[in-house]
mmCIF file of C-alpha atoms in Angstrom:
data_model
loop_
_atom_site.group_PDB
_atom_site.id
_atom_site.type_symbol
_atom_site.label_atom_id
_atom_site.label_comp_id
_atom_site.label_asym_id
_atom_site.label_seq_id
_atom_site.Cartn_x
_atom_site.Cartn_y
_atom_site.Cartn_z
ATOM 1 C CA UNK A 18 0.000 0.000 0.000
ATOM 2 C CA UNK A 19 1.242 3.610 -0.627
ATOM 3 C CA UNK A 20 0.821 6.563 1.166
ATOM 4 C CA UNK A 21 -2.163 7.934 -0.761
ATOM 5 C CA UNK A 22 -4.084 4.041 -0.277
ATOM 6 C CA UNK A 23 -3.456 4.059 3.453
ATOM 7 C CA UNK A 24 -4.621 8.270 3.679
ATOM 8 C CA UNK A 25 -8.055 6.425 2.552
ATOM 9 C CA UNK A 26 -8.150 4.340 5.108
ATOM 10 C CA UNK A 27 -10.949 4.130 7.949
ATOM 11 C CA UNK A 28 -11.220 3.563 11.561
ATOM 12 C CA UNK A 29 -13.088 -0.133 10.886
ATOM 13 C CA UNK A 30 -10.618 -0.798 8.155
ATOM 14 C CA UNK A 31 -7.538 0.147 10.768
ATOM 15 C CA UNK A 32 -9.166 -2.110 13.498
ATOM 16 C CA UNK A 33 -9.716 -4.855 11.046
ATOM 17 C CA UNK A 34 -5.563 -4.832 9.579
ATOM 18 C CA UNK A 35 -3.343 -7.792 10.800
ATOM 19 C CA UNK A 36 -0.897 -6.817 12.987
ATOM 20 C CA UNK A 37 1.715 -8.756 10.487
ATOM 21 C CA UNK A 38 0.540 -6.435 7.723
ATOM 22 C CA UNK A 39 0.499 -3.193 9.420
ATOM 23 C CA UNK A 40 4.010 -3.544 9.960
ATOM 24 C CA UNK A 41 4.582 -3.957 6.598
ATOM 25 C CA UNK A 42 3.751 -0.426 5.584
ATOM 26 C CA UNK A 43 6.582 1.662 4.544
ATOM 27 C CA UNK A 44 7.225 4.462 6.826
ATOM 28 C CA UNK A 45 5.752 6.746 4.339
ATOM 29 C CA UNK A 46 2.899 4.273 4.150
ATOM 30 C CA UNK A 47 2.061 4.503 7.746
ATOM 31 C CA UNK A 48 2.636 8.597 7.990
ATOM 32 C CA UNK A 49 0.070 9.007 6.080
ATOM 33 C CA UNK A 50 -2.938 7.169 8.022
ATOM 34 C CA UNK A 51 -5.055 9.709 9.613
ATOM 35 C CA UNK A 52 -4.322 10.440 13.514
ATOM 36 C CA UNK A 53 -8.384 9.868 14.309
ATOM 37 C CA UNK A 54 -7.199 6.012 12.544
ATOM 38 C CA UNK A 55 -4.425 5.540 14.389
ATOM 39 C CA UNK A 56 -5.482 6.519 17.510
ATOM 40 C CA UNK A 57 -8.211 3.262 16.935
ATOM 41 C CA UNK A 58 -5.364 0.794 16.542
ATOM 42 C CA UNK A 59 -5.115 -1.924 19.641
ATOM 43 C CA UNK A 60 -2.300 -1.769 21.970
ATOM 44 C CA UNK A 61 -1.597 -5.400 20.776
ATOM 45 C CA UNK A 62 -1.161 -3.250 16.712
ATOM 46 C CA UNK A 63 1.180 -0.566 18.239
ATOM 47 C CA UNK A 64 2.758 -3.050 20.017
ATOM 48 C CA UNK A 65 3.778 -4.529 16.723
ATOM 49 C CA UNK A 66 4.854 -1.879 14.413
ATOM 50 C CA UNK A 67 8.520 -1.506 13.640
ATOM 51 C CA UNK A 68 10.911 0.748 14.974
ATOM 52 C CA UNK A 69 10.954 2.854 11.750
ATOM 53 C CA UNK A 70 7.487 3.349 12.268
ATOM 54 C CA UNK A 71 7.203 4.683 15.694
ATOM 55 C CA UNK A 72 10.189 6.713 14.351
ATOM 56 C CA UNK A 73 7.893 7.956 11.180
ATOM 57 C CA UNK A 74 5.268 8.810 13.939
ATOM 58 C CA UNK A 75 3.893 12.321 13.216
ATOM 59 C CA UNK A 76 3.642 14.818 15.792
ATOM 60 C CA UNK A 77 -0.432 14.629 15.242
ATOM 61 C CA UNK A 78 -0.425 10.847 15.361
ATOM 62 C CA UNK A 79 1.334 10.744 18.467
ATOM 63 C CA UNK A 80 -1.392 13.891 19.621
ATOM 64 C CA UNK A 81 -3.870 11.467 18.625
ATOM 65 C CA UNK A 82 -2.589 8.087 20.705
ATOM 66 C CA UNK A 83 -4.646 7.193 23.712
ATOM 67 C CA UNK A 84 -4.065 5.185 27.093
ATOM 68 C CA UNK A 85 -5.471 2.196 24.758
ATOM 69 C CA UNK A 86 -2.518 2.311 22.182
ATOM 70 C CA UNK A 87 0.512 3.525 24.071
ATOM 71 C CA UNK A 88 -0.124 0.710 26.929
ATOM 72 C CA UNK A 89 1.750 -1.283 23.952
ATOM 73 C CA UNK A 90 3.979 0.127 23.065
ATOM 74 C CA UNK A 91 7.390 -1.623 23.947
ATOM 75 C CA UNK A 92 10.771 -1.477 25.278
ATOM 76 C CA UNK A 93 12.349 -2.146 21.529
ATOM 77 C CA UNK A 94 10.518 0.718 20.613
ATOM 78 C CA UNK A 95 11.882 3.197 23.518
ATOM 79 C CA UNK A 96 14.399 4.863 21.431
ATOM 80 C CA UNK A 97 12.873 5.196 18.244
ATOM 81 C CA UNK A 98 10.019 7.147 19.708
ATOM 82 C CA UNK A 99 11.227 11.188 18.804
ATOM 83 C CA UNK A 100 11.204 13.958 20.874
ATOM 84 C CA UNK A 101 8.835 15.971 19.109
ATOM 85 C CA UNK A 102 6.279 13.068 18.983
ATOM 86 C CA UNK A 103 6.732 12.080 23.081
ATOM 87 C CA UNK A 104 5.956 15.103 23.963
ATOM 88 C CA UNK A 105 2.917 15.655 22.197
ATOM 89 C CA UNK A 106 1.330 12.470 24.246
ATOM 90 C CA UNK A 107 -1.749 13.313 26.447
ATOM 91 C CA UNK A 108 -0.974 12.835 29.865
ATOM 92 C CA UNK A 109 -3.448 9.962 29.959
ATOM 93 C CA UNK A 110 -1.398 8.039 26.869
ATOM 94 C CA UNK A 111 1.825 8.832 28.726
ATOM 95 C CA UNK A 112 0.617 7.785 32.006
ATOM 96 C CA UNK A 113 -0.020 4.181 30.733
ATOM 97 C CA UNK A 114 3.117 3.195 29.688
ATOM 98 C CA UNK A 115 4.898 0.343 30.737
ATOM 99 C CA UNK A 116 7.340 1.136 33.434
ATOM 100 C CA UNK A 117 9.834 -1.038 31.404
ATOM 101 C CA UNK A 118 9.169 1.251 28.457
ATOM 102 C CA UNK A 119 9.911 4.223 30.555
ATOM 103 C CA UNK A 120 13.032 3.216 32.327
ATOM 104 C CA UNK A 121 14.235 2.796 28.140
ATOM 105 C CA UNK A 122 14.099 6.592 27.688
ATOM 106 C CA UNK A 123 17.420 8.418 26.911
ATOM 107 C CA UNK A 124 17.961 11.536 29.222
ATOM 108 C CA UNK A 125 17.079 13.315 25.774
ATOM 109 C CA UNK A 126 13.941 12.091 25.654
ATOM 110 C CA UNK A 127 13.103 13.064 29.492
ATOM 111 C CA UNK A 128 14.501 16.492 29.080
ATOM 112 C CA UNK A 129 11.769 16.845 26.189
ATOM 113 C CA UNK A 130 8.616 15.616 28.464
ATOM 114 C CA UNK A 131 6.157 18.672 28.914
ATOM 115 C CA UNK A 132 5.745 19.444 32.523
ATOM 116 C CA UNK A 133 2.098 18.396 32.356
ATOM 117 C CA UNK A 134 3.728 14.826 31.435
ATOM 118 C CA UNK A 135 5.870 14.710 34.200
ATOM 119 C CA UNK A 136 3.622 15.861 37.218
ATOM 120 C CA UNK A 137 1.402 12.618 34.998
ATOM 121 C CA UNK A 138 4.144 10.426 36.085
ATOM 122 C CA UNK A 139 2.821 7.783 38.346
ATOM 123 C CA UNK A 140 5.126 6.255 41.405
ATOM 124 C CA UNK A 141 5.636 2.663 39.460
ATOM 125 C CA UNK A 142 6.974 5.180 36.530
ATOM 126 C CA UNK A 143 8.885 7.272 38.572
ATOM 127 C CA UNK A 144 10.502 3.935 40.639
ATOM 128 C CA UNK A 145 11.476 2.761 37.063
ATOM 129 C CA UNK A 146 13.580 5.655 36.089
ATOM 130 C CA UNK A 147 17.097 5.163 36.567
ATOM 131 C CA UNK A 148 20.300 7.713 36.511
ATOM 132 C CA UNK A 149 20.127 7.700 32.747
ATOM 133 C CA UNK A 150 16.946 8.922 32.823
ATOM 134 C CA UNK A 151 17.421 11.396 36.187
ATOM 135 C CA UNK A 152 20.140 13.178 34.842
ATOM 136 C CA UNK A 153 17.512 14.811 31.936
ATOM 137 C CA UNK A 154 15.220 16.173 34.647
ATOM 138 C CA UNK A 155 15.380 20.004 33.647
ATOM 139 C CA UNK A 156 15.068 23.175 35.796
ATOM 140 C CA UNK A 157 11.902 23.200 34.174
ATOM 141 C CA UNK A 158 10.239 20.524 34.809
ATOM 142 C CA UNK A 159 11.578 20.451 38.729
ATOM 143 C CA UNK A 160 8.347 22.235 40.192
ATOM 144 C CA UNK A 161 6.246 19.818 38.231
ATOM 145 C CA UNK A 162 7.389 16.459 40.263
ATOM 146 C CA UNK A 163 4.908 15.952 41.954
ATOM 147 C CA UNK A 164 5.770 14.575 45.702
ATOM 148 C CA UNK A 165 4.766 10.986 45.964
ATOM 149 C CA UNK A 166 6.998 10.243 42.343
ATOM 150 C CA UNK A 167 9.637 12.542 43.501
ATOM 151 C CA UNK A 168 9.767 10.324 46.804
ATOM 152 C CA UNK A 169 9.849 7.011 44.966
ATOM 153 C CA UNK A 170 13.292 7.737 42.868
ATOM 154 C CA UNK A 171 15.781 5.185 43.274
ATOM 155 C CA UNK A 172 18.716 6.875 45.273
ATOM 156 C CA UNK A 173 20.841 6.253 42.519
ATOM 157 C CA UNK A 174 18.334 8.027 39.733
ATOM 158 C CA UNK A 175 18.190 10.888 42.422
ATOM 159 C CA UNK A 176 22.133 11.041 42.847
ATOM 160 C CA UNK A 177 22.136 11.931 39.297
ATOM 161 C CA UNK A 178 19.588 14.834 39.175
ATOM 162 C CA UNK A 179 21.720 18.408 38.450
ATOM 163 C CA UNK A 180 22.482 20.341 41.120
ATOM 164 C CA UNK A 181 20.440 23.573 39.331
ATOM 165 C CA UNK A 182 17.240 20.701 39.138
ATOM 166 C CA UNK A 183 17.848 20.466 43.367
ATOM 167 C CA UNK A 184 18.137 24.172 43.772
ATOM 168 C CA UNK A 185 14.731 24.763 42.252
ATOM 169 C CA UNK A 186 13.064 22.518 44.318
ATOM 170 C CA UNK A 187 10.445 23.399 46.477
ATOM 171 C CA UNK A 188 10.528 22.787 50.399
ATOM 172 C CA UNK A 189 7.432 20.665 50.537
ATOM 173 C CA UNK A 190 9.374 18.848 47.730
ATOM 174 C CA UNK A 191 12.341 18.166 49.700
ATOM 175 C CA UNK A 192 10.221 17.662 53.147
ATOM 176 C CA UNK A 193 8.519 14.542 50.815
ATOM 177 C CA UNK A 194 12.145 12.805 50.275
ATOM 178 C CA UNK A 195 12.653 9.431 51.965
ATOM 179 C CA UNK A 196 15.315 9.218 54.414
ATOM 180 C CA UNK A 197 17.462 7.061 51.824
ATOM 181 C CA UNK A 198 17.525 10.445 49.301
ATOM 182 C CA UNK A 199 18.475 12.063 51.823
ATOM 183 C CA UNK A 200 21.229 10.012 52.484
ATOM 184 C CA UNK A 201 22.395 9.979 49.471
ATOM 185 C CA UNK A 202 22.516 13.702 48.236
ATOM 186 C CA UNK A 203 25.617 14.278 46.900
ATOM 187 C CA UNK A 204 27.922 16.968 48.167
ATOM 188 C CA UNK A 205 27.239 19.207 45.035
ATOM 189 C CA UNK A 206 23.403 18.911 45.462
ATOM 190 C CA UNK A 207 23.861 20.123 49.350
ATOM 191 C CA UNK A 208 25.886 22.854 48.909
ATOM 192 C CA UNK A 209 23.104 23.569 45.860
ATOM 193 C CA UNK A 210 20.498 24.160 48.390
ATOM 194 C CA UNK A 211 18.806 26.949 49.292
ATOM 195 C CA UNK A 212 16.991 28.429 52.077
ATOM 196 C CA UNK A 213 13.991 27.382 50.071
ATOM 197 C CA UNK A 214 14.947 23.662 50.321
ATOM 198 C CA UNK A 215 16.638 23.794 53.752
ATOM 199 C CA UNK A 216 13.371 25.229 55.604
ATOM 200 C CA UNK A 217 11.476 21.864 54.066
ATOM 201 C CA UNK A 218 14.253 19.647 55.980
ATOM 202 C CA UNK A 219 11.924 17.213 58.364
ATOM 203 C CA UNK A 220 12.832 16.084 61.818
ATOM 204 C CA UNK A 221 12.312 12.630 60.380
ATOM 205 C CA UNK A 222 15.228 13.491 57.604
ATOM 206 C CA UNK A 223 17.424 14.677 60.298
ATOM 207 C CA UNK A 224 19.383 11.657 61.288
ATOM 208 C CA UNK A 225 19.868 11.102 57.535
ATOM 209 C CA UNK A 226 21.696 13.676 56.911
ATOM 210 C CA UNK A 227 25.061 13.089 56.277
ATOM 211 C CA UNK A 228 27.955 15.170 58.175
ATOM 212 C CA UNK A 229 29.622 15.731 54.654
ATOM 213 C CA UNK A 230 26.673 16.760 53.170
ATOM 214 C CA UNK A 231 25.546 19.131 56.368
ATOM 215 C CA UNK A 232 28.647 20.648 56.232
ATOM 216 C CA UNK A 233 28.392 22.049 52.697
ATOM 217 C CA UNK A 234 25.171 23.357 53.044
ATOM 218 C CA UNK A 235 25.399 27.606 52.867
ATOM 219 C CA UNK A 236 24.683 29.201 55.791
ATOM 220 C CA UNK A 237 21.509 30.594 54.651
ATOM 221 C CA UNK A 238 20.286 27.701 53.835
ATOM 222 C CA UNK A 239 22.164 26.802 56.810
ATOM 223 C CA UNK A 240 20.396 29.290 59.328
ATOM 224 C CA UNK A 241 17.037 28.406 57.286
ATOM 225 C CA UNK A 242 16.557 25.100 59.069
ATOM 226 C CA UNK A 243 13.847 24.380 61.434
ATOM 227 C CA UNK A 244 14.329 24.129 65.250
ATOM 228 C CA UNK A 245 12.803 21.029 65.828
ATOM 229 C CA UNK A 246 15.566 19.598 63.128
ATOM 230 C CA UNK A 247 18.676 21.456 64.660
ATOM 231 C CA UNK A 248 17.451 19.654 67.882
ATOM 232 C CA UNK A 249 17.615 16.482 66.365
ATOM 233 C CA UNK A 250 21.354 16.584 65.201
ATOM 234 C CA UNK A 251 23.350 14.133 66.833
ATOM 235 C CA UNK A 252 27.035 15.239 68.195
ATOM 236 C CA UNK A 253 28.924 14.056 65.313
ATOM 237 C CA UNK A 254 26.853 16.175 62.567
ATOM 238 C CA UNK A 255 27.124 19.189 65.181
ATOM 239 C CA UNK A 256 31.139 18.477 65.135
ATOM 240 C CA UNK A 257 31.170 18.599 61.190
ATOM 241 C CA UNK A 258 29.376 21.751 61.089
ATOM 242 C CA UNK A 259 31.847 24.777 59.914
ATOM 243 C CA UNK A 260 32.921 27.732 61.727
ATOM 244 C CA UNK A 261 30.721 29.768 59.057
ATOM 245 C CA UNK A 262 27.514 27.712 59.916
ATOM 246 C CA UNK A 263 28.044 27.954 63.536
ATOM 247 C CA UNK A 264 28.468 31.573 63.034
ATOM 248 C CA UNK A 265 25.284 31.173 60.813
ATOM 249 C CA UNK A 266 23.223 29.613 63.618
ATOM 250 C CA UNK A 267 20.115 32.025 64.657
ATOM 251 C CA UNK A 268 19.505 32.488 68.312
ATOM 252 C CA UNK A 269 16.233 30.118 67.725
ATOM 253 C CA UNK A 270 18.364 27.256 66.603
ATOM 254 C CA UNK A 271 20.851 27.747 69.595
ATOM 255 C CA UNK A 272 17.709 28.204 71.727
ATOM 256 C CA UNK A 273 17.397 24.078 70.450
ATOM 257 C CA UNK A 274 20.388 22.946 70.937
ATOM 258 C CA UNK A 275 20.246 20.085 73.709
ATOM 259 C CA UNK A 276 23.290 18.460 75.449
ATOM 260 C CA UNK A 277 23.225 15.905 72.853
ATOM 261 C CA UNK A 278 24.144 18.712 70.091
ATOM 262 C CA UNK A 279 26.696 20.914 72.162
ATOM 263 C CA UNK A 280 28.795 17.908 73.337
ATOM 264 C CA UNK A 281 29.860 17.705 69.572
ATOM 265 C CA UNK A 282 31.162 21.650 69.431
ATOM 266 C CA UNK A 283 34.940 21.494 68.995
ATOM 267 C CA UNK A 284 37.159 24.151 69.938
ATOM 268 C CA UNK A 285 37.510 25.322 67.010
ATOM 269 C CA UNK A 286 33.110 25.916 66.725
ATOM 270 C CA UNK A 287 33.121 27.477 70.228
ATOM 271 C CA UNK A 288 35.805 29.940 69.459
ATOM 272 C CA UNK A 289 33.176 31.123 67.050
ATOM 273 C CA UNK A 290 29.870 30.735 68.420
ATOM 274 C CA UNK A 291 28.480 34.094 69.042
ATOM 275 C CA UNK A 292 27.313 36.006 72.359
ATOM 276 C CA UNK A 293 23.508 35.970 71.274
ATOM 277 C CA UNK A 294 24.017 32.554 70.537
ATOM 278 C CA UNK A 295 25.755 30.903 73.797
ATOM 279 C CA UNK A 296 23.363 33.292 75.765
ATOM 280 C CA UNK A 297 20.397 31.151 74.427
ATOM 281 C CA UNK A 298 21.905 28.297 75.031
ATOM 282 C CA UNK A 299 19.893 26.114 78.220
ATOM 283 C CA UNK A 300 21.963 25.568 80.984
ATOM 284 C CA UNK A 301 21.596 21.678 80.348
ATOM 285 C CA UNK A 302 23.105 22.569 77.066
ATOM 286 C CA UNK A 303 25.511 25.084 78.243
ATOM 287 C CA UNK A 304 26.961 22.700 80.832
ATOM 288 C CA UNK A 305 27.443 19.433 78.076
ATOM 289 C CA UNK A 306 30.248 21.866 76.481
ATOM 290 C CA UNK A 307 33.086 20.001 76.898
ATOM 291 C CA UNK A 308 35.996 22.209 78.576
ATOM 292 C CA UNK A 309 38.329 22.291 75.847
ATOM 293 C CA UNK A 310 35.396 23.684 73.851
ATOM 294 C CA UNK A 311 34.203 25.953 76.807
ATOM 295 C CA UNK A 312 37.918 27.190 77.075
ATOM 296 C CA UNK A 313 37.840 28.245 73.786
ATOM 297 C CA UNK A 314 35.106 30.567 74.015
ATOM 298 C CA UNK A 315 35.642 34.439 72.524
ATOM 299 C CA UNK A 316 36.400 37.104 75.453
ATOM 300 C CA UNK A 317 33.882 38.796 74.369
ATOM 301 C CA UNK A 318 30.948 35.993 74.189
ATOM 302 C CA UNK A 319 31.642 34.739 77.983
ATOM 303 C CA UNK A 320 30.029 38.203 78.900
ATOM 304 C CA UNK A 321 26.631 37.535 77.407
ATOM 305 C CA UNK A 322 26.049 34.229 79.672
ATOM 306 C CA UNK A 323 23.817 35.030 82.305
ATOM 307 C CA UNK A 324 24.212 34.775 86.407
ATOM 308 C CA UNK A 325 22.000 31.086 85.875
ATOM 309 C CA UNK A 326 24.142 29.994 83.127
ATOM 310 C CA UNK A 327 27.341 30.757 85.026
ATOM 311 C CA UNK A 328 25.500 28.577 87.757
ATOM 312 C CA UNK A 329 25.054 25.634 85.713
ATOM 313 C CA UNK A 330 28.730 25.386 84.568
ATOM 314 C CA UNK A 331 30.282 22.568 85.485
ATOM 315 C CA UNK A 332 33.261 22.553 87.916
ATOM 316 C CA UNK A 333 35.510 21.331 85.446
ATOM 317 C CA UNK A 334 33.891 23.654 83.236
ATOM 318 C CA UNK A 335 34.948 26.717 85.890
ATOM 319 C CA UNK A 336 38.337 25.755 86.679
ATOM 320 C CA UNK A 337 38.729 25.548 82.784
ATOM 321 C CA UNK A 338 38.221 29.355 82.697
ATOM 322 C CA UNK A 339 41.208 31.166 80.877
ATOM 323 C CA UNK A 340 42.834 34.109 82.613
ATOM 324 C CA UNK A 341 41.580 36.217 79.961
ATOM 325 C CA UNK A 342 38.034 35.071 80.242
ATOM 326 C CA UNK A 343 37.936 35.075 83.997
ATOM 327 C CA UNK A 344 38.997 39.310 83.613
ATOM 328 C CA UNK A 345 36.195 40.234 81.834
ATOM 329 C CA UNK A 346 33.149 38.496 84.094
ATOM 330 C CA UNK A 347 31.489 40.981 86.094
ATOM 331 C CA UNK A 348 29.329 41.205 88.585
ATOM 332 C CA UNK A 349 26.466 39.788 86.380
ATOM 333 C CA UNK A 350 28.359 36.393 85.849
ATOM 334 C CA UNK A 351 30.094 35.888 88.917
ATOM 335 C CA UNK A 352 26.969 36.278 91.122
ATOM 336 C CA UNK A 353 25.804 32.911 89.076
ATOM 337 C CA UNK A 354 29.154 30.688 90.467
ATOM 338 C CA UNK A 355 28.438 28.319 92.486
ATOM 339 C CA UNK A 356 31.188 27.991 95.636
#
């Protein structure tokens, strides 16, 4: 049949074609069928056509497929399907296809999916997509992810999204991640987050945060984090923490802080850790400091503690007082010391 015989044909004749002779048709051939006749064929007929078919697709036919023909279509046919025809599917045809089908896709072809096609993806799609097919999520398509296929990537697919696709998502995006994407952000996508992202950090993601990846976190997005996670930080993540994020910390977040988290401040961290700060600290907190960390405290910073906090420091904690931060107590503090 040529092009101008198969323009002819109708819907019943379409339905009524042999799968073994519809894939006969020359590319040409098959272009030329009307999109309301194609989008009649079985899933069992798409299912069968060539490779150079689905490649000879138009951009209407592929408009005109349904959740009845692209159900067949199969994993040989992945990479033939174009760019231009993919993302003309409805989201209804391009929610039905085969998970198999969609972990085929090239990053090309993922890069090209309309953001109405990806918020269609459902969670067995999304669970299918590997880092081949990650690494094409675009900037654009980021807001579209919708949170329950976001939260079922593979931590592998989500190791490979770009860092500028992690920047531009939304806090109730990265509040939906499991634990496991969590753990396995990469260094580049932490320090890519914003305060945007960092607010949307759970108290259930907390313990899955890694110290390298805590550490490269900005300090805005640093100081952006909620209480209730700050609190949840174990001593090691505190003691990764860099003098710029301790500096970062807002007198909220030391307001948090529980024993747990100030046992972990080094030296280093305390020589940092500003006046507002270590005058919110509680005294429970205040007196976990260990006294090389306590020691190590600014001058300047022992004056803000207040006659209760001096009170709650620990003997060792007092006889580790330097000369220099002994001078400048006054009355205030030294009231607070406990014979």
């Amino acid at each position: 049949m040529t092009s101008t015989q198969t323009a002819g044909l109708t819907t019943s004749q379409a339905a009524g074609l042999e799968s073994g002779d519809l894939n006969k048709l020359t590319t040409d051939a098959f272009a030329a069928i009307e999109p309301s006749v194609t989008a009649k064929l079985s899933g069992t007929q798409v299912g069968a056509l060539t490779s150079a078919q689905i490649t000879a697709l138009t951009t209407a036919q592929a408009n005109a497929l349904t959740s009845t023909q692209s159900v067949g279509i199969t994993t040989v046919q992945t990479a033939a399907l174009e760019t231009a025809d993919l993302s003309v599917m409805t989201t209804s045809a391009f929610a039905t296809i085969a998970t198999g089908v969609v972990a085929g896709l090239s990053s090309t072809q993922v890069g090209a999916l309309t953001t109405s096609q990806v918020t269609a993806l459902t969670t067995s799609q999304a669970v299918a997509l590997t880092s081949t097919q990650a690494v094409g999520i675009t900037t654009v398509q980021t807001g579209a992810l919708q949170n329950a296929a976001l939260a079922k990537l593979t931590t592998a697919a989500f190791e490979a999204i770009d860092t500028a696709v992690v920047a531009g998502l939304s806090n109730s995006q990265v509040g939906a991640l499991a634990s496991t994407q969590i753990t396995a952000l990469t260094t580049a996508q932490a320090a890519a987050l914003t305060a945007t992202q960092a607010g949307g950090i759970t108290t259930v993601q907390t313990a899955a945060l890694e110290s390298g990846d805590l550490s490269n976190l900005t300090t805005s997005a640093f100081a952006a984090i909620a209480t209730g996670v700050i609190a949840g930080l174990n001593s090691t993540q505190v003691s990764a923490l860099t003098t710029d994020q301790v500096k970062a910390l807002t007198t909220a977040q030391a307001n948090a802080l529980t024993s747990t988290q100030t046992v972990g401040l080094t030296s280093t961290q305390a020589a940092v850790l500003e006046g507002a700060d270590l005058a919110k600290l509680s005294t429970t907190a205040l007196s976990a400091i260990t006294t090389g960390a306590f020691a190590a405290v600014a001058t300047g910073d022992i004056t803000s503690l207040s006659s209760t906090q001096m009170g709650a420091l620990t003997s060792g904690q007092v006889t580790a007082l330097t000369t220099s931060q002994a001078a400048v107590l006054g009355t205030t503090q030294t009231v607070g010391l406990v014979s």
